[in-house]
Amino acid sequence: MTGGRAGAEEAASLARLAATVERLRAELHEVRRAADDRALVELAKGILVERLRCAPAQAADQLATLAARTGRSQAELAADIVNRAAGDPIADLSLTGAAELDGGPEPPAGHAEAAVRLRTAESAALGATDVQAAAHAVLETALLPIGATAVAVWAAGPDTSLTLAGHAGFSAEEAGLWRQVPPGLITPATSTLIERRTLWHPAPGPASIGRHQLTGGRVTAVARLGGRVLGVLEICWPDDPPRPTPRMERQIEALAGLCALTLNSPGPPVRAGAALAELAALADSMPDPALVLLPHLDPQGHVADFRVHHANARSAVRAGGLLLEAYPFAAGELLGRIEHVHATGEPFRAADMRFTATCTAEVSITRHGGSVLLVRRDHDQARLLEHAQRLGRIGGFEENALTGEIMWNAQMFSLYGLPPDARPVPLERLRDHVHRDDEVAVGLFLRTVLHHRRPAATAFRLERPGGAARHLRVVAEPVFAPDGRLTALRGAYQDVSPQHWTEVALAVTRDRLARTERQSAARNRLALQLQHAIMPPSHGRMDSFGLRIAVRYRPAQKEDLVGGDWYDAVVLPSERVLLSVGDVAGHGVEAATGMVVLRNALRGLATTGAGPAQLLSWLNLVARHLTDRMTATAICGVYDPATRVLRWARAGHLPPILLRDSRGTELPMVKGPLLGAFADAGYEEGRIQLEADDTLLLYTDGLIERRDHNLRHAQDRLLAVASRTASTLEHRLDDLLTHCNSDTDDDTCLIGVHVR
């Protein structure tokens, strides 16, 4: 008893000690939290002092007043002020502006709750793995509490088209119908995309996603990021939406901004930098002045100007400055066009755009990621001619016949492989620079121009310094004064090397194609000869053991479609009759040789006396292991004349047809996969008792295949034709080949077996 009382007292002491430790720990945590809150409040007071230009006491009063008005603690409000000072767009909606600090008119009711919803939506959207998940997060966390039941996030294309990137609240079928909105179709989302502002649409409104599901109003807001319009957020209500207020519009625009973050899916900074470097390299390769521009945003996040990130050597603008500093006249139409291209991605081109007070130029503006490429081409005829000569690899020259002065343009020096300060080569010395095989042609050209003084042209190979040769074409004409004196020679050279080598490549390609066609024709002839050598005569007939057997074989009309169809009818040593048809997949020599292997293998295996199912199992091993992994379909039947019993099995083939009492039916389907498809394939065996005057038909699919009908329709057609009355078995087979109306141009094998 004494020991038990001591143990209880010790346990009670430990419990009191643990409670004391826990209380002290809670008090310490509370002290630390209070210290953090005071530090946050003091930081917010400092921000208010700087923003409102007021004393610290006034800032403290403003913070207390605003906290009381919104029903929030000063620590919570201080956190939003700090976030807002850091440029957090969601925090802007969790605070009132400076006017509200001075007693603005907007009521605080529900404001704290809206801020919490926005914060929750922000966390959920930023944590989403894709746009679809972000749409669900925005709907569930921010929009369901205000009565909205569906949301769609559209990705904008450069041609005002829209793609449904994410949705919530709509059925999968409805979303599938609205995957794409083409340009020109006016929907609430395209209206916002065109006007680039938030729009409220009363019911019923234009056609859009879920119009038959949700008959109420909807609102569409621009999903904008860094001045770029990436898409549209569309919010739907089942009935009338809430009354639009400035605060609600700002909240919806903030949600659209969250959707823009998921639509943007930015790459790592290294990749973005590499993209800018590639764009700068593209600008440097252009023959005209080109600028790579990045948006310059104002404090509200709107595009105020564009900063020149890179300028190529042909541009007089320095990198790092603002566009309006370089081109003050761009403040009008040009800046608006650049901003539109950056926002929408729609490329812009104009033949006449003002850059300065006296300069207009042709302009091309395109967006590349978050940057814009601006290319200008001044209206200068000489420069246009220079570009044309450079692109056409054309060099011009003029020789003064009176003074001997020679004038070349820059492209001439490039054609000759000479430096720009080299001495031009006179036309009469052209022979010194041509390939020796072309000296005769060049001599005739010079004689025509210099002696006969007539225009002429010729093609030749120019040998440049270093031994390189170029294929050129030269044209020249003499220029005469009014009194008939020769005053100058004018002409042009054009580098035709690419055309020459293209013609050479085409000639080689034509030769290779002709050789390939000859080889293909030879292979097809070989396959056809092999097929004809192996297959028995198509009009052969066998009358024995109470059977009349007739066969028909119709090869493909095109030689390049020679296939692997086979048939066989042979009396075995056991005095039973082997009946088989088959079709090897493919065409050509491979299919024909595969047919030979399988047909002869089946003949050999059948001499063992095994049943049809066992024969196909063995033949499947042949197809897999003794050939180049071919696949084939086949029917194998063994007929016993003594009992008139036909045992049969199939390997993925169409079932035989039995004609009895003028009525055609297909034999019951037995299981059996393609030959060569599986190593351990199993085959079922069927049995049928034939009667006198029965006719059995075995065929390959070339008899019935049609491109415009399914297989069941073709088989029904075959049964109808086979049931017609025929005077002989041969006539019946000929009638089937004529009227089954297949159109796939495939080989056809057909066996008819009539029980006499």
Short mmCIF file of C-alpha atoms in Angstrom, two decimals, residues 138-519:
data_model
loop_
_atom_site.label_atom_id
_atom_site.label_comp_id
_atom_site.label_asym_id
_atom_site.label_seq_id
_atom_site.Cartn_x
_atom_site.Cartn_y
_atom_site.Cartn_z
CA VAL A 138 -9.18 28.77 -59.37
CA LEU A 139 -12.77 27.54 -59.59
CA GLU A 140 -12.79 25.63 -56.30
CA THR A 141 -10.87 28.11 -54.16
CA ALA A 142 -11.95 31.51 -55.48
CA LEU A 143 -15.01 31.31 -57.72
CA LEU A 144 -17.39 28.76 -56.20
CA PRO A 145 -17.86 30.97 -53.07
CA ILE A 146 -19.15 33.82 -55.27
CA GLY A 147 -21.61 31.61 -57.19
CA ALA A 148 -19.60 30.78 -60.35
CA THR A 149 -19.89 27.15 -61.45
CA ALA A 150 -17.55 26.85 -64.43
CA VAL A 151 -14.35 28.36 -65.74
CA ALA A 152 -12.39 28.12 -69.02
CA VAL A 153 -8.79 29.16 -69.63
CA TRP A 154 -8.09 29.98 -73.29
CA ALA A 155 -4.60 30.21 -74.81
CA ALA A 156 -4.37 32.99 -77.42
CA GLY A 157 -2.90 32.41 -80.87
CA PRO A 158 -1.21 35.10 -82.97
CA ASP A 159 -4.22 35.24 -85.34
CA THR A 160 -6.91 35.86 -82.66
CA SER A 161 -7.60 32.14 -82.54
CA LEU A 162 -8.13 30.46 -79.17
CA THR A 163 -7.21 27.04 -77.79
CA LEU A 164 -8.91 25.60 -74.71
CA ALA A 165 -5.92 25.08 -72.41
CA GLY A 166 -7.86 24.24 -69.23
CA HIS A 167 -11.42 24.05 -67.96
CA ALA A 168 -13.46 23.16 -64.88
CA GLY A 169 -17.20 22.71 -64.45
CA PHE A 170 -17.80 21.64 -68.07
CA SER A 171 -18.35 18.11 -69.32
CA ALA A 172 -15.63 16.37 -71.33
CA GLU A 173 -17.93 16.30 -74.37
CA GLU A 174 -18.54 20.05 -74.19
CA ALA A 175 -14.81 20.73 -73.80
CA GLY A 176 -14.08 18.50 -76.80
CA LEU A 177 -16.43 20.56 -78.97
CA TRP A 178 -14.61 23.78 -78.02
CA ARG A 179 -10.98 22.67 -78.24
CA GLN A 180 -10.31 25.30 -80.92
CA VAL A 181 -11.93 28.66 -81.70
CA PRO A 182 -10.87 29.69 -85.21
CA PRO A 183 -10.11 33.31 -86.19
CA GLY A 184 -13.19 35.31 -87.09
CA LEU A 185 -15.62 33.47 -84.77
CA ILE A 186 -16.90 36.00 -82.25
CA THR A 187 -17.21 34.59 -78.75
CA PRO A 188 -17.02 36.34 -75.36
CA ALA A 189 -13.36 35.29 -75.10
CA THR A 190 -12.41 36.56 -78.57
CA SER A 191 -14.12 39.88 -77.83
CA THR A 192 -11.91 40.29 -74.75
CA LEU A 193 -8.87 39.18 -76.75
CA ILE A 194 -9.53 41.84 -79.39
CA GLU A 195 -10.40 44.67 -76.97
CA ARG A 196 -7.83 43.56 -74.34
CA ARG A 197 -10.02 44.45 -71.36
CA THR A 198 -12.40 42.74 -68.93
CA LEU A 199 -15.94 42.35 -70.34
CA TRP A 200 -19.22 41.39 -68.62
CA HIS A 201 -21.61 39.44 -70.85
CA PRO A 202 -25.28 39.21 -69.87
CA ALA A 203 -27.31 36.15 -70.85
CA PRO A 204 -27.73 34.79 -73.47
CA GLY A 205 -24.75 36.45 -75.23
CA PRO A 206 -22.67 35.04 -78.12
CA ALA A 207 -22.09 31.30 -78.51
CA SER A 208 -19.38 29.89 -76.28
CA ILE A 209 -18.43 26.83 -74.29
CA GLY A 210 -21.26 25.54 -72.09
CA ARG A 211 -23.90 27.82 -73.62
CA HIS A 212 -26.56 25.07 -73.41
CA GLN A 213 -25.36 23.94 -69.98
CA LEU A 214 -25.09 27.38 -68.30
CA THR A 215 -27.66 29.92 -69.46
CA GLY A 216 -26.54 32.72 -67.15
CA GLY A 217 -24.06 35.54 -67.62
CA ARG A 218 -20.31 35.32 -67.79
CA VAL A 219 -17.23 37.52 -67.53
CA THR A 220 -14.02 37.35 -69.58
CA ALA A 221 -10.68 38.84 -68.48
CA VAL A 222 -7.31 39.13 -70.21
CA ALA A 223 -4.60 36.75 -68.97
CA ARG A 224 -1.72 39.19 -69.25
CA LEU A 225 1.89 38.73 -68.11
CA GLY A 226 4.58 41.39 -68.49
CA GLY A 227 2.51 43.24 -71.08
CA ARG A 228 1.90 40.10 -73.15
CA VAL A 229 -1.62 38.80 -73.71
CA LEU A 230 -1.27 35.05 -73.26
CA GLY A 231 -4.94 34.15 -73.15
CA VAL A 232 -8.38 34.78 -71.66
CA LEU A 233 -10.05 33.65 -68.42
CA GLU A 234 -13.79 33.00 -68.89
CA ILE A 235 -15.99 32.63 -65.76
CA CYS A 236 -19.60 31.37 -66.01
CA TRP A 237 -22.57 31.65 -63.64
CA PRO A 238 -25.75 29.55 -63.81
CA ASP A 239 -27.82 32.73 -63.63
CA ASP A 240 -27.04 36.44 -63.25
CA PRO A 241 -23.44 37.14 -62.11
CA PRO A 242 -22.72 39.43 -59.15
CA ARG A 243 -22.94 43.16 -59.68
CA PRO A 244 -19.63 44.30 -61.22
CA THR A 245 -17.59 46.54 -58.95
CA PRO A 246 -14.05 47.90 -59.37
CA ARG A 247 -12.81 45.64 -56.57
CA MET A 248 -14.41 42.53 -58.14
CA GLU A 249 -12.91 43.39 -61.51
CA ARG A 250 -9.49 43.72 -59.92
CA GLN A 251 -9.97 40.35 -58.21
CA ILE A 252 -10.93 38.69 -61.52
CA GLU A 253 -7.98 40.34 -63.28
CA ALA A 254 -5.70 39.00 -60.53
CA LEU A 255 -7.09 35.49 -61.13
CA ALA A 256 -6.50 35.95 -64.86
CA GLY A 257 -2.92 36.92 -64.03
CA LEU A 258 -2.51 33.66 -62.11
CA CYS A 259 -3.76 31.77 -65.18
CA ALA A 260 -1.26 33.69 -67.32
CA LEU A 261 1.55 32.34 -65.13
CA THR A 262 0.50 28.77 -65.91
CA LEU A 263 0.02 29.58 -69.61
CA ASN A 264 3.47 31.09 -69.83
CA SER A 265 5.37 28.06 -68.50
CA PRO A 266 8.68 29.90 -68.67
CA GLY A 267 11.92 28.00 -69.21
CA PRO A 268 14.99 28.35 -67.01
CA PRO A 269 16.90 31.65 -67.18
CA VAL A 270 19.74 30.00 -69.05
CA ARG A 271 17.35 28.94 -71.77
CA ALA A 272 15.78 32.40 -71.95
CA GLY A 273 19.23 33.94 -72.25
CA ALA A 274 20.11 31.48 -75.01
CA ALA A 275 16.93 32.43 -76.87
CA LEU A 276 17.87 36.12 -76.69
CA ALA A 277 21.37 35.29 -77.93
CA GLU A 278 19.91 33.36 -80.88
CA LEU A 279 17.59 36.28 -81.69
CA ALA A 280 20.54 38.69 -81.54
CA ALA A 281 22.47 36.43 -83.93
CA LEU A 282 19.47 36.44 -86.27
CA ALA A 283 19.41 40.26 -86.17
CA ASP A 284 23.14 40.37 -86.96
CA SER A 285 22.64 38.17 -90.03
CA MET A 286 20.08 40.52 -91.56
CA PRO A 287 21.17 43.00 -94.25
CA ASP A 288 18.89 45.72 -92.86
CA PRO A 289 18.89 47.58 -89.52
CA ALA A 290 17.37 45.30 -86.87
CA LEU A 291 16.63 45.80 -83.16
CA VAL A 292 15.84 43.27 -80.44
CA LEU A 293 13.43 44.99 -78.02
CA LEU A 294 12.34 44.08 -74.49
CA PRO A 295 9.28 45.65 -72.79
CA HIS A 296 9.89 48.46 -70.30
CA LEU A 297 7.10 48.35 -67.70
CA ASP A 298 5.78 51.14 -65.51
CA PRO A 299 5.13 50.61 -61.75
CA GLN A 300 1.62 49.34 -62.53
CA GLY A 301 3.03 46.58 -64.79
CA HIS A 302 1.92 48.19 -68.06
CA VAL A 303 4.20 48.59 -71.09
CA ALA A 304 5.46 52.19 -71.18
CA ASP A 305 8.29 51.80 -73.70
CA PHE A 306 10.69 49.22 -75.15
CA ARG A 307 14.37 48.93 -74.29
CA VAL A 308 16.86 48.10 -77.03
CA HIS A 309 18.46 44.83 -75.93
CA HIS A 310 20.54 44.41 -79.11
CA ALA A 311 21.16 46.40 -82.30
CA ASN A 312 22.96 44.97 -85.34
CA ALA A 313 25.84 46.72 -87.07
CA ARG A 314 23.56 48.30 -89.69
CA SER A 315 21.49 50.07 -87.06
CA ALA A 316 22.45 53.52 -85.76
CA VAL A 317 20.75 52.91 -82.40
CA ARG A 318 22.82 51.93 -79.36
CA ALA A 319 21.85 48.99 -77.19
CA GLY A 320 20.60 49.71 -73.67
CA GLY A 321 18.56 52.82 -74.47
CA LEU A 322 14.82 53.22 -74.80
CA LEU A 323 13.13 53.18 -78.19
CA LEU A 324 11.46 56.57 -77.69
CA GLU A 325 14.83 58.09 -76.89
CA ALA A 326 16.18 56.97 -80.27
CA TYR A 327 12.99 57.61 -82.27
CA PRO A 328 10.78 60.27 -80.62
CA PHE A 329 8.41 60.09 -83.58
CA ALA A 330 7.74 56.44 -82.67
CA ALA A 331 5.52 57.58 -79.78
CA GLY A 332 2.56 57.44 -82.15
CA GLU A 333 1.75 54.61 -84.54
CA LEU A 334 5.04 52.70 -84.37
CA LEU A 335 5.05 52.21 -80.59
CA GLY A 336 1.41 51.17 -80.67
CA ARG A 337 2.17 48.59 -83.34
CA ILE A 338 5.12 47.21 -81.38
CA GLU A 339 3.03 47.01 -78.21
CA HIS A 340 0.24 45.21 -80.10
CA VAL A 341 2.65 42.65 -81.55
CA HIS A 342 4.23 42.10 -78.12
CA ALA A 343 0.83 41.69 -76.48
CA THR A 344 -0.89 39.48 -79.07
CA GLY A 345 1.91 37.81 -81.04
CA GLU A 346 0.38 38.93 -84.35
CA PRO A 347 3.20 39.85 -86.78
CA PHE A 348 3.00 43.28 -88.43
CA ARG A 349 4.44 44.56 -91.68
CA ALA A 350 4.06 47.97 -93.30
CA ALA A 351 5.55 49.39 -96.47
CA ASP A 352 5.66 52.97 -95.17
CA MET A 353 6.23 53.82 -91.48
CA ARG A 354 7.64 57.10 -90.12
CA PHE A 355 10.78 56.81 -87.98
CA THR A 356 12.01 60.40 -87.92
CA ALA A 357 10.76 63.74 -89.18
CA THR A 358 12.24 63.06 -92.63
CA CYS A 359 12.64 59.26 -92.80
CA THR A 360 10.08 56.60 -93.62
CA ALA A 361 10.88 52.94 -94.03
CA GLU A 362 9.44 49.49 -94.61
CA VAL A 363 8.92 47.82 -91.21
CA SER A 364 8.62 44.22 -90.04
CA ILE A 365 7.71 43.48 -86.38
CA THR A 366 7.57 39.96 -84.94
CA ARG A 367 7.41 38.57 -81.41
CA HIS A 368 9.86 35.91 -80.24
CA GLY A 369 9.00 34.73 -76.73
CA GLY A 370 8.99 37.81 -74.52
CA SER A 371 11.01 39.97 -76.95
CA VAL A 372 10.26 41.77 -80.22
CA LEU A 373 12.35 41.88 -83.39
CA LEU A 374 12.05 45.17 -85.31
CA VAL A 375 13.51 45.26 -88.84
CA ARG A 376 13.46 48.41 -90.98
CA ARG A 377 14.37 48.87 -94.63
CA ASP A 378 14.92 52.44 -95.75
CA HIS A 379 13.37 53.59 -99.00
CA ASP A 380 16.66 53.80 -100.89
CA GLN A 381 16.70 52.46 -104.45
CA ALA A 382 20.45 51.98 -104.46
CA ARG A 383 20.27 49.81 -101.36
CA LEU A 384 17.39 47.82 -102.79
CA LEU A 385 19.47 47.17 -105.91
CA GLU A 386 22.45 46.17 -103.77
CA HIS A 387 20.35 43.68 -101.84
CA ALA A 388 18.93 42.24 -105.05
CA GLN A 389 22.42 41.80 -106.51
CA ARG A 390 23.69 40.18 -103.35
CA LEU A 391 20.79 37.78 -103.03
CA GLY A 392 20.96 36.91 -106.71
CA ARG A 393 24.78 36.60 -106.59
CA ILE A 394 25.00 39.13 -109.44
CA GLY A 395 27.98 41.40 -109.99
CA GLY A 396 27.86 44.40 -112.33
CA PHE A 397 30.67 46.13 -114.21
CA GLU A 398 31.24 48.98 -116.61
CA GLU A 399 34.41 49.69 -118.61
CA ASN A 400 35.02 53.12 -120.11
CA ALA A 401 36.31 52.50 -123.64
CA LEU A 402 37.83 56.01 -123.86
CA THR A 403 39.72 56.23 -120.52
CA GLY A 404 40.12 52.51 -119.72
CA GLU A 405 38.60 53.03 -116.27
CA ILE A 406 36.85 49.97 -114.87
CA MET A 407 34.07 50.15 -112.27
CA TRP A 408 32.98 47.10 -110.32
CA ASN A 409 30.35 46.81 -107.64
CA ALA A 410 31.14 45.02 -104.36
CA GLN A 411 29.62 41.75 -105.54
CA MET A 412 32.09 41.50 -108.44
CA PHE A 413 35.05 41.32 -106.09
CA SER A 414 33.26 38.58 -104.14
CA LEU A 415 32.62 36.55 -107.32
CA TYR A 416 36.28 36.75 -108.35
CA GLY A 417 37.45 36.00 -104.80
CA LEU A 418 39.42 39.27 -104.65
CA PRO A 419 39.72 41.78 -101.78
CA PRO A 420 37.74 45.03 -102.18
CA ASP A 421 40.91 47.03 -102.81
CA ALA A 422 42.12 44.75 -105.64
CA ARG A 423 42.44 45.97 -109.21
CA PRO A 424 39.44 45.01 -111.39
CA VAL A 425 40.06 42.53 -114.20
CA PRO A 426 39.34 43.89 -117.72
CA LEU A 427 36.84 41.95 -119.81
CA GLU A 428 39.44 41.23 -122.49
CA ARG A 429 41.58 39.46 -119.85
CA LEU A 430 38.72 37.15 -118.83
CA ARG A 431 40.34 34.24 -120.68
CA ASP A 432 43.21 34.27 -118.14
CA HIS A 433 40.83 33.29 -115.31
CA VAL A 434 38.68 30.57 -116.87
CA HIS A 435 39.06 26.80 -116.88
CA ARG A 436 41.00 25.61 -119.91
CA ASP A 437 38.06 23.50 -121.12
CA ASP A 438 35.98 26.70 -121.38
CA GLU A 439 38.54 28.88 -123.18
CA VAL A 440 36.98 28.28 -126.60
CA ALA A 441 33.49 29.33 -125.45
CA VAL A 442 34.87 32.42 -123.70
CA GLY A 443 36.94 33.30 -126.79
CA LEU A 444 33.85 33.26 -129.00
CA PHE A 445 32.04 35.44 -126.44
CA LEU A 446 34.86 38.02 -126.38
CA ARG A 447 35.09 38.05 -130.16
CA THR A 448 31.37 38.78 -130.43
CA VAL A 449 31.47 41.62 -127.87
CA LEU A 450 34.88 43.22 -128.55
CA HIS A 451 35.28 42.65 -132.29
CA HIS A 452 31.78 42.39 -133.69
CA ARG A 453 30.48 44.74 -130.98
CA ARG A 454 27.28 42.85 -130.38
CA PRO A 455 25.68 41.76 -127.12
CA ALA A 456 26.58 38.21 -126.08
CA ALA A 457 26.42 35.79 -123.18
CA THR A 458 28.10 32.55 -122.19
CA ALA A 459 28.61 30.22 -119.23
CA PHE A 460 32.02 29.16 -117.95
CA ARG A 461 34.02 28.04 -114.92
CA LEU A 462 35.94 30.82 -113.20
CA GLU A 463 39.12 29.73 -111.41
CA ARG A 464 39.57 31.86 -108.32
CA PRO A 465 42.71 32.34 -106.22
CA GLY A 466 43.45 29.18 -104.23
CA GLY A 467 42.19 26.84 -106.96
CA ALA A 468 38.47 27.04 -106.21
CA ALA A 469 36.17 27.17 -109.23
CA ARG A 470 32.75 28.75 -109.61
CA HIS A 471 30.24 28.30 -112.40
CA LEU A 472 29.37 31.76 -113.76
CA ARG A 473 27.28 33.21 -116.52
CA VAL A 474 28.36 36.49 -118.10
CA VAL A 475 26.37 38.84 -120.29
CA ALA A 476 27.81 42.03 -121.85
CA GLU A 477 26.81 44.68 -124.33
CA PRO A 478 28.65 47.58 -125.99
CA VAL A 479 27.48 51.17 -125.42
CA PHE A 480 27.74 53.62 -128.33
CA ALA A 481 27.73 57.40 -128.50
CA PRO A 482 25.26 59.19 -130.80
CA ASP A 483 27.98 59.43 -133.46
CA GLY A 484 28.49 55.62 -133.40
CA ARG A 485 31.69 55.56 -131.34
CA LEU A 486 32.14 52.81 -128.72
CA THR A 487 32.09 54.51 -125.33
CA ALA A 488 31.71 51.69 -122.80
CA LEU A 489 31.12 48.03 -122.13
CA ARG A 490 28.48 47.10 -119.59
CA GLY A 491 27.65 43.73 -118.25
CA ALA A 492 26.96 41.44 -115.34
CA TYR A 493 28.19 38.17 -113.93
CA GLN A 494 25.92 35.75 -112.11
CA ASP A 495 27.06 32.86 -109.94
CA VAL A 496 25.07 29.84 -111.18
CA SER A 497 27.02 27.25 -109.18
CA PRO A 498 24.03 26.19 -107.05
CA GLN A 499 21.91 25.66 -110.17
CA HIS A 500 24.73 23.70 -111.82
CA TRP A 501 25.22 21.39 -108.88
CA THR A 502 21.46 21.01 -108.52
CA GLU A 503 21.27 19.85 -112.14
CA VAL A 504 24.16 17.45 -111.55
CA ALA A 505 22.43 16.09 -108.42
CA LEU A 506 19.15 15.71 -110.32
CA ALA A 507 20.91 13.82 -113.11
CA VAL A 508 22.52 11.47 -110.58
CA THR A 509 19.18 11.03 -108.81
CA ARG A 510 17.45 10.22 -112.11
CA ASP A 511 20.10 7.61 -112.88
CA ARG A 512 19.73 6.05 -109.44
CA LEU A 513 15.96 6.07 -109.73
CA ALA A 514 16.10 4.38 -113.13
CA ARG A 515 18.48 1.75 -111.74
CA THR A 516 16.23 1.18 -108.73
CA GLU A 517 13.21 0.81 -111.01
CA ARG A 518 15.05 -1.74 -113.12
CA GLN A 519 16.08 -3.69 -110.03
#
